[in-house]
GROMACS .gro file of C-alpha atoms in nm:
model
  155
    1MET     CA    1   4.026  -1.846  -2.650
    2SER     CA    2   3.943  -1.639  -2.345
    3LEU     CA    3   4.218  -1.514  -2.117
    4VAL     CA    4   3.975  -1.520  -1.825
    5ASN     CA    5   3.905  -1.856  -1.667
    6GLY     CA    6   3.648  -1.959  -1.407
    7VAL     CA    7   3.878  -1.888  -1.112
    8GLU     CA    8   3.970  -1.543  -1.244
    9LEU     CA    9   3.602  -1.467  -1.303
   10PHE     CA   10   3.523  -1.574  -0.945
   11LEU     CA   11   3.805  -1.356  -0.808
   12LEU     CA   12   3.683  -1.061  -1.017
   13GLY     CA   13   3.336  -1.107  -0.872
   14ARG     CA   14   3.479  -1.111  -0.520
   15THR     CA   15   3.681  -0.796  -0.589
   16LEU     CA   16   3.375  -0.621  -0.731
   17MET     CA   17   3.175  -0.722  -0.421
   18LYS     CA   18   3.436  -0.564  -0.195
   19ILE     CA   19   3.445  -0.244  -0.403
   20GLY     CA   20   3.064  -0.237  -0.394
   21GLU     CA   21   3.068  -0.272  -0.016
   22ASP     CA   22   3.309   0.021   0.007
   23ALA     CA   23   3.080   0.230  -0.216
   24ILE     CA   24   2.775   0.179   0.008
   25PRO     CA   25   2.741   0.474   0.246
   26THR     CA   26   2.744   0.380   0.614
   27GLU     CA   27   2.726   0.725   0.770
   28GLY     CA   28   2.457   0.744   1.034
   29VAL     CA   29   2.383   0.373   1.025
   30GLY     CA   30   2.552   0.291   1.354
   31GLU     CA   31   2.755  -0.011   1.455
   32TYR     CA   32   2.621  -0.357   1.375
   33ALA     CA   33   2.762  -0.704   1.410
   34THR     CA   34   2.626  -0.799   1.067
   35SER     CA   35   2.831  -0.702   0.764
   36VAL     CA   36   2.699  -0.507   0.468
   37ARG     CA   37   2.754  -0.822   0.260
   38THR     CA   38   2.532  -1.029   0.492
   39VAL     CA   39   2.257  -0.767   0.478
   40ILE     CA   40   2.270  -0.758   0.097
   41ILE     CA   41   2.261  -1.138   0.069
   42VAL     CA   42   1.958  -1.150   0.299
   43ARG     CA   43   1.787  -0.865   0.113
   44LEU     CA   44   1.835  -1.039  -0.223
   45ASP     CA   45   1.699  -1.366  -0.086
   46ILE     CA   46   1.392  -1.187   0.054
   47ALA     CA   47   1.333  -1.024  -0.285
   48GLU     CA   48   1.349  -1.365  -0.457
   49HIS     CA   49   1.147  -1.546  -0.190
   50PRO     CA   50   0.885  -1.317  -0.031
   51ASP     CA   51   0.707  -1.432   0.284
   52SER     CA   52   0.995  -1.650   0.400
   53SER     CA   53   1.083  -1.722   0.760
   54VAL     CA   54   1.425  -1.639   0.903
   55GLY     CA   55   1.499  -2.013   0.916
   56GLU     CA   56   1.414  -2.055   0.547
   57ILE     CA   57   1.636  -1.761   0.454
   58ALA     CA   58   1.920  -1.907   0.663
   59ALA     CA   59   1.882  -2.246   0.494
   60ARG     CA   60   1.891  -2.097   0.144
   61THR     CA   61   2.179  -1.857   0.205
   62GLY     CA   62   2.392  -2.077   0.428
   63LEU     CA   63   2.417  -1.794   0.681
   64PRO     CA   64   2.373  -1.859   1.054
   65GLN     CA   65   2.016  -1.794   1.168
   66SER     CA   66   2.138  -1.536   1.420
   67ARG     CA   67   2.303  -1.331   1.143
   68VAL     CA   68   1.991  -1.353   0.927
   69SER     CA   69   1.782  -1.229   1.222
   70GLU     CA   70   2.023  -0.937   1.271
   71ALA     CA   71   2.016  -0.853   0.900
   72VAL     CA   72   1.635  -0.864   0.895
   73ALA     CA   73   1.629  -0.631   1.197
   74ARG     CA   74   1.859  -0.386   1.017
   75LEU     CA   75   1.652  -0.401   0.701
   76ARG     CA   76   1.330  -0.354   0.898
   77THR     CA   77   1.474  -0.052   1.082
   78ALA     CA   78   1.577   0.097   0.745
   79GLY     CA   79   1.226   0.039   0.608
   80VAL     CA   80   1.348  -0.199   0.340
   81VAL     CA   81   1.151  -0.503   0.460
   82GLU     CA   82   0.844  -0.566   0.666
   83THR     CA   83   0.757  -0.861   0.884
   84THR     CA   84   0.429  -1.031   0.963
   85THR     CA   85   0.328  -1.320   1.182
   86ASP     CA   86   0.278  -1.645   0.994
   87PRO     CA   87  -0.099  -1.712   1.002
   88LYS     CA   88  -0.030  -2.088   0.996
   89ASP     CA   89   0.218  -2.078   1.285
   90ARG     CA   90   0.194  -1.771   1.510
   91ARG     CA   91   0.548  -1.840   1.642
   92ARG     CA   92   0.705  -1.772   1.302
   93MET     CA   93   0.776  -1.435   1.147
   94LEU     CA   94   0.754  -1.394   0.768
   95VAL     CA   95   0.964  -1.137   0.586
   96ARG     CA   96   0.895  -0.954   0.260
   97GLN     CA   97   1.017  -0.643   0.082
   98SER     CA   98   0.840  -0.323   0.173
   99PRO     CA   99   0.617  -0.201  -0.109
  100GLU     CA  100   0.765   0.149  -0.078
  101ILE     CA  101   1.130   0.234  -0.142
  102SER     CA  102   1.277   0.353   0.185
  103ALA     CA  103   1.493   0.664   0.216
  104ARG     CA  104   1.790   0.439   0.301
  105ALA     CA  105   1.739   0.220  -0.008
  106ALA     CA  106   1.711   0.533  -0.224
  107GLN     CA  107   2.030   0.672  -0.069
  108ILE     CA  108   2.220   0.351  -0.145
  109ALA     CA  109   2.083   0.331  -0.499
  110SER     CA  110   2.195   0.686  -0.573
  111SER     CA  111   2.542   0.654  -0.418
  112PRO     CA  112   2.829   0.710  -0.660
  113ILE     CA  113   3.087   0.436  -0.704
  114GLU     CA  114   3.365   0.648  -0.852
  115ASN     CA  115   3.558   0.707  -0.527
  116ALA     CA  116   3.558   0.339  -0.432
  117LEU     CA  117   3.667   0.245  -0.787
  118ALA     CA  118   3.941   0.509  -0.792
  119ALA     CA  119   4.075   0.375  -0.460
  120ALA     CA  120   4.068   0.016  -0.588
  121LEU     CA  121   4.235   0.116  -0.914
  122GLY     CA  122   4.491   0.325  -0.730
  123THR     CA  123   4.434   0.625  -0.952
  124ARG     CA  124   4.289   0.975  -0.950
  125ASP     CA  125   4.258   0.971  -1.329
  126THR     CA  126   3.888   1.053  -1.377
  127GLU     CA  127   3.894   0.939  -1.740
  128GLN     CA  128   4.023   0.593  -1.642
  129VAL     CA  129   3.762   0.564  -1.368
  130ALA     CA  130   3.491   0.675  -1.614
  131ARG     CA  131   3.601   0.404  -1.862
  132VAL     CA  132   3.579   0.138  -1.590
  133VAL     CA  133   3.234   0.266  -1.485
  134GLU     CA  134   3.124   0.242  -1.848
  135LEU     CA  135   3.247  -0.120  -1.868
  136LEU     CA  136   3.073  -0.207  -1.541
  137GLU     CA  137   2.749  -0.052  -1.666
  138ALA     CA  138   2.770  -0.269  -1.979
  139LEU     CA  139   2.828  -0.579  -1.767
  140ALA     CA  140   2.538  -0.483  -1.539
  141ARG     CA  141   2.306  -0.455  -1.841
  142HIS     CA  142   2.400  -0.804  -1.962
  143LEU     CA  143   2.463  -0.993  -1.639
  144THR     CA  144   2.144  -0.922  -1.447
  145PRO     CA  145   2.014  -1.146  -1.167
  146GLU     CA  146   1.805  -1.317  -1.435
  147ALA     CA  147   2.130  -1.446  -1.586
  148LEU     CA  148   2.173  -1.671  -1.282
  149ALA     CA  149   1.822  -1.807  -1.328
  150ARG     CA  150   1.908  -1.901  -1.687
  151MET     CA  151   2.209  -2.098  -1.560
  152ARG     CA  152   2.009  -2.308  -1.313
  153PRO     CA  153   1.850  -2.626  -1.440
  154PRO     CA  154   1.469  -2.625  -1.422
  155ARG     CA  155   1.329  -2.791  -1.112
   0.00000   0.00000   0.00000
């Protein structure tokens, strides 16, 4: 029998999200009202649903439309997404991932997590941090975004 239950798994996920947020570099980004978490949620939704309107993204994510608009603006400025006018309704803007990887996205993808993990673990022991990184890498290999798709019933 597992010692981890659904609530503990949820809390672990929340803790990992906060550590991940701390590991994302924010130098030179400036001050924004939208959180890193909101921007990531919007970016993931855009990746899963290209050519969506801000309203559609807000409906799927449960985020306020104003926050989605701010996140899209941040992502557009960083070169992560691009927007086009909806040919069916010229008042709507459609959002999709940029075909090229932006410098900002590359910077985030190459950012080390060790310092944020060490702070969360309350240790400077590099071997302990390395063991946790190794465990996280194993989890990341097995629990990909596709794992969530396998959990959802077919529509």
